[in-house]
Amino acid sequence: MQLLGTGAWQKWCKVVVACLMLIVSLELLVGNGYAANKGKRQSYETSLTKVDKHALKIATLNRKGLSIAWPAVLQYKLKLLKKLKKHLAVEKGSVYSKAQVKSFNHRINQLTQKYQHRLKKLRAQGRPANVEYYTFWHSDGSVAFTKDKIKQVGRRTIIVQGIQEYNGVFHYYGGHGAGFRV
């Protein structure tokens, strides 16, 4: 007794073979790391966007910070913005869409214009005689800038007031006439 005709049996075999081929091809893709690499790529892209947003945050000074900043800080921020802009151009299309890159570049251009304008004003003013500037490079690649107002008393140098900028945040120390001896 025959359940399936010859034509139906051939069709059934073709369907089974096609399903087996599909299963084998999916196993090969997963075995070759396609699915794993796709997950790694998404994780890489997510971490890259976080890093770039953090870099933009570090390079951003608010209005008060911009009024406090001195030339070394502004030059470093401009350097960070230029580096970030180059990086975005490389990642355009793969990590970032054209709209995202355009948005980032618009913000970078605004900051660059503000910083260059402020830097031009500071250079025209000149450098006060009683102010010392220092730059500290940390092992992790971050940079801290220090500006100290000093006073000479005899053979001693006293730091009357100091400001330190680190990742866009300003910290004051000294002041109130007490100062520190150096």
mmCIF file of C-alpha atoms in Angstrom, residues 29-163:
data_model
loop_
_atom_site.group_PDB
_atom_site.id
_atom_site.type_symbol
_atom_site.label_atom_id
_atom_site.label_comp_id
_atom_site.label_asym_id
_atom_site.label_seq_id
_atom_site.Cartn_x
_atom_site.Cartn_y
_atom_site.Cartn_z
ATOM 1 C CA LEU A 29 26.992 30.924 10.567
ATOM 2 C CA VAL A 30 26.771 30.636 14.331
ATOM 3 C CA GLY A 31 29.753 28.285 14.422
ATOM 4 C CA ASN A 32 31.832 30.754 12.403
ATOM 5 C CA GLY A 33 31.008 33.423 14.938
ATOM 6 C CA TYR A 34 28.609 35.469 12.820
ATOM 7 C CA ALA A 35 26.023 35.799 15.580
ATOM 8 C CA ALA A 36 28.707 36.320 18.223
ATOM 9 C CA ASN A 37 30.488 38.931 16.101
ATOM 10 C CA LYS A 38 27.213 40.745 15.477
ATOM 11 C CA GLY A 39 26.683 41.022 19.241
ATOM 12 C CA LYS A 40 30.272 42.133 19.746
ATOM 13 C CA ARG A 41 29.879 44.747 16.993
ATOM 14 C CA GLN A 42 26.754 46.180 18.631
ATOM 15 C CA SER A 43 28.506 46.240 21.990
ATOM 16 C CA TYR A 44 31.524 47.935 20.365
ATOM 17 C CA GLU A 45 29.294 50.550 18.729
ATOM 18 C CA THR A 46 27.460 51.238 21.989
ATOM 19 C CA SER A 47 30.698 51.634 23.922
ATOM 20 C CA LEU A 48 32.126 53.830 21.163
ATOM 21 C CA THR A 49 29.148 56.178 21.287
ATOM 22 C CA LYS A 50 29.478 56.396 25.076
ATOM 23 C CA VAL A 51 33.188 57.192 24.769
ATOM 24 C CA ASP A 52 32.539 59.870 22.136
ATOM 25 C CA LYS A 53 29.769 61.478 24.194
ATOM 26 C CA HIS A 54 32.086 61.480 27.220
ATOM 27 C CA ALA A 55 34.874 63.039 25.135
ATOM 28 C CA LEU A 56 32.495 65.778 24.003
ATOM 29 C CA LYS A 57 31.442 66.348 27.610
ATOM 30 C CA ILE A 58 35.094 66.665 28.696
ATOM 31 C CA ALA A 59 35.770 69.142 25.888
ATOM 32 C CA THR A 60 32.744 71.279 26.802
ATOM 33 C CA LEU A 61 33.059 74.293 29.069
ATOM 34 C CA ASN A 62 29.985 76.084 30.347
ATOM 35 C CA ARG A 63 29.761 79.877 30.376
ATOM 36 C CA LYS A 64 31.395 80.192 33.801
ATOM 37 C CA GLY A 65 34.160 77.747 32.888
ATOM 38 C CA LEU A 66 34.803 79.605 29.661
ATOM 39 C CA SER A 67 35.198 82.867 31.557
ATOM 40 C CA ILE A 68 37.638 81.248 34.017
ATOM 41 C CA ALA A 69 39.680 79.237 31.489
ATOM 42 C CA TRP A 70 43.197 80.265 30.475
ATOM 43 C CA PRO A 71 44.936 79.717 27.119
ATOM 44 C CA ALA A 72 46.406 76.258 27.826
ATOM 45 C CA VAL A 73 42.979 74.890 28.758
ATOM 46 C CA LEU A 74 41.330 76.336 25.654
ATOM 47 C CA GLN A 75 44.079 75.057 23.359
ATOM 48 C CA TYR A 76 43.723 71.569 24.799
ATOM 49 C CA LYS A 77 39.929 71.640 24.428
ATOM 50 C CA LEU A 78 40.301 72.745 20.792
ATOM 51 C CA LYS A 79 42.712 69.864 20.222
ATOM 52 C CA LEU A 80 40.201 67.393 21.722
ATOM 53 C CA LEU A 81 37.404 68.739 19.530
ATOM 54 C CA LYS A 82 39.517 68.466 16.381
ATOM 55 C CA LYS A 83 40.452 64.878 17.246
ATOM 56 C CA LEU A 84 36.807 63.997 17.940
ATOM 57 C CA LYS A 85 35.700 65.519 14.633
ATOM 58 C CA LYS A 86 38.248 63.402 12.727
ATOM 59 C CA HIS A 87 37.106 60.291 14.592
ATOM 60 C CA LEU A 88 33.462 60.964 13.728
ATOM 61 C CA ALA A 89 34.365 61.313 10.054
ATOM 62 C CA VAL A 90 35.983 57.882 10.138
ATOM 63 C CA GLU A 91 33.018 56.233 11.896
ATOM 64 C CA LYS A 92 30.388 57.936 9.708
ATOM 65 C CA GLY A 93 28.198 55.323 8.073
ATOM 66 C CA SER A 94 29.356 52.391 10.180
ATOM 67 C CA VAL A 95 28.692 53.501 13.753
ATOM 68 C CA TYR A 96 26.962 56.847 13.291
ATOM 69 C CA SER A 97 24.305 57.903 10.824
ATOM 70 C CA LYS A 98 24.764 61.027 8.733
ATOM 71 C CA ALA A 99 22.273 62.895 10.948
ATOM 72 C CA GLN A 100 24.148 61.941 14.123
ATOM 73 C CA VAL A 101 27.474 63.061 12.658
ATOM 74 C CA LYS A 102 25.878 66.308 11.492
ATOM 75 C CA SER A 103 24.525 66.936 15.006
ATOM 76 C CA PHE A 104 27.894 66.181 16.622
ATOM 77 C CA ASN A 105 29.735 68.369 14.108
ATOM 78 C CA HIS A 106 27.313 71.255 14.681
ATOM 79 C CA ARG A 107 27.980 71.126 18.434
ATOM 80 C CA ILE A 108 31.740 70.807 17.867
ATOM 81 C CA ASN A 109 31.746 73.792 15.482
ATOM 82 C CA GLN A 110 29.858 75.931 18.034
ATOM 83 C CA LEU A 111 32.325 75.075 20.789
ATOM 84 C CA THR A 112 35.317 75.613 18.513
ATOM 85 C CA GLN A 113 34.069 79.063 17.561
ATOM 86 C CA LYS A 114 33.497 80.058 21.203
ATOM 87 C CA TYR A 115 36.902 78.769 22.312
ATOM 88 C CA GLN A 116 38.781 80.457 19.481
ATOM 89 C CA HIS A 117 37.058 83.768 20.210
ATOM 90 C CA ARG A 118 37.904 83.534 23.928
ATOM 91 C CA LEU A 119 41.482 82.466 23.156
ATOM 92 C CA LYS A 120 41.932 85.482 20.901
ATOM 93 C CA LYS A 121 40.729 87.794 23.705
ATOM 94 C CA LEU A 122 43.061 86.187 26.260
ATOM 95 C CA ARG A 123 46.086 86.471 23.986
ATOM 96 C CA ALA A 124 45.339 90.169 23.467
ATOM 97 C CA GLN A 125 45.235 90.715 27.252
ATOM 98 C CA GLY A 126 48.643 89.212 27.906
ATOM 99 C CA ARG A 127 49.872 87.208 30.878
ATOM 100 C CA PRO A 128 49.895 88.661 34.413
ATOM 101 C CA ALA A 129 53.246 88.618 36.225
ATOM 102 C CA ASN A 130 51.891 87.108 39.448
ATOM 103 C CA VAL A 131 50.259 84.040 37.839
ATOM 104 C CA GLU A 132 51.901 80.659 37.201
ATOM 105 C CA TYR A 133 50.468 77.936 34.971
ATOM 106 C CA TYR A 134 51.126 74.184 35.245
ATOM 107 C CA THR A 135 50.001 71.162 33.255
ATOM 108 C CA PHE A 136 49.856 67.656 34.731
ATOM 109 C CA TRP A 137 49.622 64.641 32.398
ATOM 110 C CA HIS A 138 48.183 61.563 34.125
ATOM 111 C CA SER A 139 49.084 57.987 33.178
ATOM 112 C CA ASP A 140 45.543 57.322 31.894
ATOM 113 C CA GLY A 141 45.904 60.094 29.296
ATOM 114 C CA SER A 142 43.866 62.727 31.113
ATOM 115 C CA VAL A 143 45.230 66.211 31.714
ATOM 116 C CA ALA A 144 44.867 68.616 34.635
ATOM 117 C CA PHE A 145 45.646 72.312 34.325
ATOM 118 C CA THR A 146 46.561 74.505 37.264
ATOM 119 C CA LYS A 147 46.678 78.283 37.564
ATOM 120 C CA ASP A 148 48.211 79.736 40.745
ATOM 121 C CA LYS A 149 48.211 83.353 41.872
ATOM 122 C CA ILE A 150 51.462 83.780 43.737
ATOM 123 C CA LYS A 151 53.009 86.388 45.978
ATOM 124 C CA GLN A 152 56.681 86.834 46.813
ATOM 125 C CA VAL A 153 57.426 87.556 50.480
ATOM 126 C CA GLY A 154 61.142 87.876 50.922
ATOM 127 C CA ARG A 155 62.658 84.645 49.643
ATOM 128 C CA ARG A 156 59.404 82.717 49.973
ATOM 129 C CA THR A 157 56.763 82.188 47.327
ATOM 130 C CA ILE A 158 53.223 81.950 48.626
ATOM 131 C CA ILE A 159 50.328 80.588 46.592
ATOM 132 C CA VAL A 160 47.517 82.958 47.423
ATOM 133 C CA GLN A 161 44.841 81.226 45.386
ATOM 134 C CA GLY A 162 44.763 78.418 42.839
ATOM 135 C CA ILE A 163 42.386 76.950 40.306
#
